[in-house]
Amino acid sequence: MASTEFQSPYVPNTYPDRRAMLDAIGVDSIEELFADIPDGYLNYDLDMPSARNELDLTRYARELAAMNRTPGDYACFLGAGSYRHHIPAVVRQVAGRSEYMTAYTPYQPEVSQGTLQTAFEFQSLICQLTGMDVANLGMYDGSTSLAEAALMASRITRRHRAAVVESVSPLYREVLNTYVQAPGIDIDTIPASADSIPDETACVIVQQPNFFGYMEDVDRLAKLAHDAGALLIVSVDPVSLGMFRPPGEYGADIVVGEGQALGVPTTFGGPYVGLFACKQDYIRQMPGRIVGRTVDTRGEEAYVLTLQTREQHIRRERATSNICTAVALIALMSTIYLASFGRRGLRHVAELCYHKSHYAASKIEEIPGYSVPMDGTFFQEFVMKCPSSPSEINEKLLDYGIIGGADISAQVSNGMLVCVTEMNSRDEIDNLVTALTEIGGAS
Amino acid sequence: MTSLLERAALDRRKLLMDRSRSGRIGTTLPPLDVPEAQLPEPSLLRDDLDLPEVSEGEIVRYFSQISQFNFSIDHNFYPLGSCTMKYNPKLNDEIASIPGFAQIHPLQPVATVQGAVKLVWELQEVLNEITGMAGCSLAPMAGADGELAGLLMARAYHLDRGDDKRKNVLIPDSAHGTNPASAAMAGFNVVTLPSDSNGNTDLDALRDSVSDELAGLMITLPSTLGLFDTNILDVTRIVRDAGGIVYGDGANLNAIVGRVKFGDLGFDVIHSNLHKTFTQPHGGGGPGAGPVIAGPRLVDYLPTPVAGRKTDNGEETFSLDAPSNTIGRMGAFHGNFGALVRAWSYIFTLGKEGIPQISEDAVINANYILSELKGYYDLPYDRTCMHEVVFAATNLRREHGVRAMDVAKRLIDYGIHPPTMYFPLVVEEALMIEPTETESKETLDYFIDVMKQIAAEAAADPEMLHEAPHNTPNTRLDEARAARRPDLRWRRQE
């Protein structure tokens, strides 16, 4: 019997409590309750460390954290799908309220109106931001939103090809490949300048701004898709929508994107929230959780999970998706973020990113050996061509207290994707320029 | 007076856009400190951005007020079967918010995030040990995402062996709805497998269902009936002998953690809902984390990345690797790291002494409720249960016209969150109760007294139960209307 004198701080029952309960149950020992486990398979001999108290574990966690070089301590120019923006204190404070943080999925609406009403707010604000008719309560992340959108387009059009513009994030395209392998959707990679797509294409998928930070000619792609009977799926950076035209204006059918940029820390890649919005007509094919407004038996307005007949707990193998989580807490953070900045504030954030990144690009262009090879309008990220391997340059930049941009030499030879947001002060940008100048092309 | 009271109630529910007043703002940023660049041509820009304009204090008061309309684990007991709503230690949240974890970027060179990758590696190792499996990927972002990963791994395994006929996945009739949905997403046909009269897998039906078209079996152990399948060794052997993969849904891992290992029982792949057994605030519906953990047959197919460790003269280095036959990526980055940190914190706080206590106390608590409520509610499977007990309100329906839903809603009046209702589907009027190990005997005694009282109320005043709950901001909602006339977002009143 494993019963030791150990008393976990998370378990209230003591040995006398357990004894009293076993007596009430009518068994002599705990083993009797595990009697259904086949003989010889009970095994409590775990090869793992002994319990650590709060003080010791915190010390150890801080040691591990100290092994990481932390943006904030370092100037950081990384983006490529995860963005550092200022998060107002109110976001963490309010979303951290235990009434939100430790609540269950709102299947019992009478005791979940807080969660449900904030979910309705999220759906509303995402519609305002994207210019779309309806939004769900979020997917796991931006990449899975994109993959689910492709599956949804295939259900709607009953077609089994997806045309993906080659400037969509390579990581997102990898996730798309994982998701479409079993349903048998063929992926065609097309240039943004394509003037035709294969027959029977369900959707054209474009990222705006694209993986390299630049604006695509989405009007042309919308026409290309719609003329061929395909849907246009646009993956957006929501902060860019603070200043750039929303997808609803250029005919997007489904809009997806990474919601992390709206008030969520980068946290080494997750948890994030995948945005998902579409036209009204497609609502019953939309995956994920949706909250609707209705009335109670007294006629008072209230909110409830709705359209659940699409969902796995009713339709099982015919469900629109297996998704059973909504990342509701992260959606709440984004809601508070959007409310904090509001109509003018988000525009301000976007413009800061725009001007600062352009300032950085103009300074980098002046450094001998470096260049900004792509033309066109960019938002907050741009490609810098380095005189030598970007990973070597990044290693040297660490000595200057700088975490450089993403190494995209797989896409652009000696390419580095540089991201500049409002988090990067002029000093940081100038220091980057100085450091790059000093590092030069030496390897 | 009444009108002002009504106004207060209405104002509290007023949406952000209706609170908006032109000119207000909730936060500000530093001014631009570089020269302005030329803006793009106007056709690329938007001229409207209709977002609310509210001050910071208004935001705080609004969200704080409506937060009071929620139940939460910090305030209420949640005996929710198969959802495992247990207390979420505060230490976990503190550790996850250390800047060296919360602020790091997923694309930093791996040499600059050694501590984070070491943490991931430690969590992988301990999950392998607890479940008796060979390898683990922490990439899946929820239980259902882990299911999809595991099934895609099974698919890739069969295809690699040229076994392209293997299209059928057996799923018990008591399974979670995500199981059939995940199997369908992974391209399989779902074949439903019945339970026998004791709630175990029906072995005859299983033998009849296996063939060279069998891709695998997906089973929750213990089952959603709260029962440990006493046929499990036969089940896994029959499936494996037929060339199938055995998938274990780890939703009920809480019942057996530190007691019995899936790997020892013949499972090839499982997922663990870290947010359940190893605590993660449920957040009103996410985020979670659903690592997929594989035995020798499937370990090379795990989704990328998997953390690796090399030691050289006592110097450790950690890496993020792609397994040799990986099914690919489940998400853009490395999974829900913030959730992984919390699970890591929970597991290492409990350690080898505390982990077996999870299942011990969870099982004692559930059996205590079983023994105390037996006779008050029907018990479809009168056996020792594991971490959850499934009662049926069929006696109340038959005698008083009171349904499981009414019992559930009445519990709200007593400050208790309803149990899982009408699930598993194989039990009529099911009330599936899972107390978890973090509830005290006193809390259980209160719950037991309340459940007995509700049974008495059903006899005395069934109408009162039909109308429950009585003390919530809203009475029962018109869910049919919500679905028939979808109203899914704020719109400006014309």
PDB file of N, CA, C and O in Angstrom, chain A residues 33-54:
ATOM      1  N   LEU A  33     -10.969  -1.197  -3.548  1.00  0.00           N
ATOM      2  CA  LEU A  33     -11.601  -0.317  -4.542  1.00  0.00           C
ATOM      3  C   LEU A  33     -10.915  -0.415  -5.906  1.00  0.00           C
ATOM      4  O   LEU A  33     -11.472  -0.012  -6.916  1.00  0.00           O
ATOM      5  N   PHE A  34      -9.695  -0.940  -5.909  1.00  0.00           N
ATOM      6  CA  PHE A  34      -8.978  -1.107  -7.182  1.00  0.00           C
ATOM      7  C   PHE A  34      -8.961  -2.567  -7.622  1.00  0.00           C
ATOM      8  O   PHE A  34      -8.143  -2.978  -8.441  1.00  0.00           O
ATOM      9  N   ALA A  35      -9.883  -3.372  -7.060  1.00  0.00           N
ATOM     10  CA  ALA A  35      -9.852  -4.812  -7.306  1.00  0.00           C
ATOM     11  C   ALA A  35     -10.130  -5.169  -8.767  1.00  0.00           C
ATOM     12  O   ALA A  35      -9.793  -6.268  -9.209  1.00  0.00           O
ATOM     13  N   ASP A  36     -10.755  -4.248  -9.528  1.00  0.00           N
ATOM     14  CA  ASP A  36     -11.050  -4.550 -10.936  1.00  0.00           C
ATOM     15  C   ASP A  36      -9.800  -4.521 -11.811  1.00  0.00           C
ATOM     16  O   ASP A  36      -9.823  -4.977 -12.954  1.00  0.00           O
ATOM     17  N   ILE A  37      -8.743  -3.930 -11.317  1.00  0.00           N
ATOM     18  CA  ILE A  37      -7.496  -3.910 -12.094  1.00  0.00           C
ATOM     19  C   ILE A  37      -6.884  -5.306 -12.059  1.00  0.00           C
ATOM     20  O   ILE A  37      -6.775  -5.902 -10.993  1.00  0.00           O
ATOM     21  N   PRO A  38      -6.530  -5.848 -13.235  1.00  0.00           N
ATOM     22  CA  PRO A  38      -6.057  -7.237 -13.279  1.00  0.00           C
ATOM     23  C   PRO A  38      -4.861  -7.472 -12.345  1.00  0.00           C
ATOM     24  O   PRO A  38      -4.033  -6.575 -12.143  1.00  0.00           O
ATOM     25  N   ASP A  39      -4.801  -8.676 -11.801  1.00  0.00           N
ATOM     26  CA  ASP A  39      -3.705  -9.046 -10.897  1.00  0.00           C
ATOM     27  C   ASP A  39      -2.357  -8.790 -11.560  1.00  0.00           C
ATOM     28  O   ASP A  39      -2.171  -9.100 -12.726  1.00  0.00           O
ATOM     29  N   GLY A  40      -1.475  -8.238 -10.814  1.00  0.00           N
ATOM     30  CA  GLY A  40      -0.125  -8.029 -11.323  1.00  0.00           C
ATOM     31  C   GLY A  40       0.068  -6.718 -12.063  1.00  0.00           C
ATOM     32  O   GLY A  40       1.173  -6.394 -12.462  1.00  0.00           O
ATOM     33  N   TYR A  41      -1.008  -5.984 -12.268  1.00  0.00           N
ATOM     34  CA  TYR A  41      -0.888  -4.727 -13.025  1.00  0.00           C
ATOM     35  C   TYR A  41      -0.970  -3.471 -12.157  1.00  0.00           C
ATOM     36  O   TYR A  41      -0.775  -2.368 -12.648  1.00  0.00           O
ATOM     37  N   LEU A  42      -1.282  -3.667 -10.877  1.00  0.00           N
ATOM     38  CA  LEU A  42      -1.220  -2.504  -9.984  1.00  0.00           C
ATOM     39  C   LEU A  42       0.251  -2.143  -9.815  1.00  0.00           C
ATOM     40  O   LEU A  42       1.071  -3.018  -9.566  1.00  0.00           O
ATOM     41  N   ASN A  43       0.553  -0.886  -9.957  1.00  0.00           N
ATOM     42  CA  ASN A  43       1.953  -0.505  -9.971  1.00  0.00           C
ATOM     43  C   ASN A  43       2.087   0.920  -9.498  1.00  0.00           C
ATOM     44  O   ASN A  43       1.694   1.848 -10.178  1.00  0.00           O
ATOM     45  N   TYR A  44       2.581   1.084  -8.265  1.00  0.00           N
ATOM     46  CA  TYR A  44       2.726   2.467  -7.837  1.00  0.00           C
ATOM     47  C   TYR A  44       4.171   2.879  -7.759  1.00  0.00           C
ATOM     48  O   TYR A  44       4.494   3.883  -7.183  1.00  0.00           O
ATOM     49  N   ASP A  45       5.014   2.078  -8.266  1.00  0.00           N
ATOM     50  CA  ASP A  45       6.419   2.369  -8.088  1.00  0.00           C
ATOM     51  C   ASP A  45       6.887   3.296  -9.198  1.00  0.00           C
ATOM     52  O   ASP A  45       7.452   2.864 -10.189  1.00  0.00           O
ATOM     53  N   LEU A  46       6.611   4.580  -9.027  1.00  0.00           N
ATOM     54  CA  LEU A  46       6.953   5.547 -10.070  1.00  0.00           C
ATOM     55  C   LEU A  46       8.412   5.948  -9.952  1.00  0.00           C
ATOM     56  O   LEU A  46       8.881   6.288  -8.868  1.00  0.00           O
ATOM     57  N   ASP A  47       9.076   5.933 -11.095  1.00  0.00           N
ATOM     58  CA  ASP A  47      10.463   6.377 -11.126  1.00  0.00           C
ATOM     59  C   ASP A  47      10.463   7.885 -11.416  1.00  0.00           C
ATOM     60  O   ASP A  47      10.579   8.310 -12.560  1.00  0.00           O
ATOM     61  N   MET A  48      10.272   8.634 -10.364  1.00  0.00           N
ATOM     62  CA  MET A  48      10.247  10.095 -10.503  1.00  0.00           C
ATOM     63  C   MET A  48      10.632  10.715  -9.168  1.00  0.00           C
ATOM     64  O   MET A  48      10.638  10.038  -8.151  1.00  0.00           O
ATOM     65  N   PRO A  49      10.963  12.010  -9.183  1.00  0.00           N
ATOM     66  CA  PRO A  49      11.423  12.635  -7.938  1.00  0.00           C
ATOM     67  C   PRO A  49      10.336  12.683  -6.868  1.00  0.00           C
ATOM     68  O   PRO A  49       9.143  12.620  -7.176  1.00  0.00           O
ATOM     69  N   SER A  50      10.773  12.834  -5.635  1.00  0.00           N
ATOM     70  CA  SER A  50       9.845  13.017  -4.529  1.00  0.00           C
ATOM     71  C   SER A  50       9.169  14.379  -4.615  1.00  0.00           C
ATOM     72  O   SER A  50       9.625  15.266  -5.331  1.00  0.00           O
ATOM     73  N   ALA A  51       8.104  14.513  -3.859  1.00  0.00           N
ATOM     74  CA  ALA A  51       7.349  15.765  -3.816  1.00  0.00           C
ATOM     75  C   ALA A  51       8.263  16.937  -3.461  1.00  0.00           C
ATOM     76  O   ALA A  51       9.151  16.809  -2.620  1.00  0.00           O
ATOM     77  N   ARG A  52       8.027  18.072  -4.116  1.00  0.00           N
ATOM     78  CA  ARG A  52       8.794  19.276  -3.794  1.00  0.00           C
ATOM     79  C   ARG A  52       7.826  20.311  -3.262  1.00  0.00           C
ATOM     80  O   ARG A  52       6.721  20.443  -3.750  1.00  0.00           O
ATOM     81  N   ASN A  53       8.274  21.044  -2.266  1.00  0.00           N
ATOM     82  CA  ASN A  53       7.383  22.053  -1.708  1.00  0.00           C
ATOM     83  C   ASN A  53       7.410  23.297  -2.590  1.00  0.00           C
ATOM     84  O   ASN A  53       8.229  23.429  -3.510  1.00  0.00           O
ATOM     85  N   GLU A  54       6.508  24.195  -2.271  1.00  0.00           N
ATOM     86  CA  GLU A  54       6.325  25.385  -3.101  1.00  0.00           C
ATOM     87  C   GLU A  54       7.609  26.215  -3.221  1.00  0.00           C
ATOM     88  O   GLU A  54       7.971  26.668  -4.307  1.00  0.00           O
TER      89      GLU A  54
END
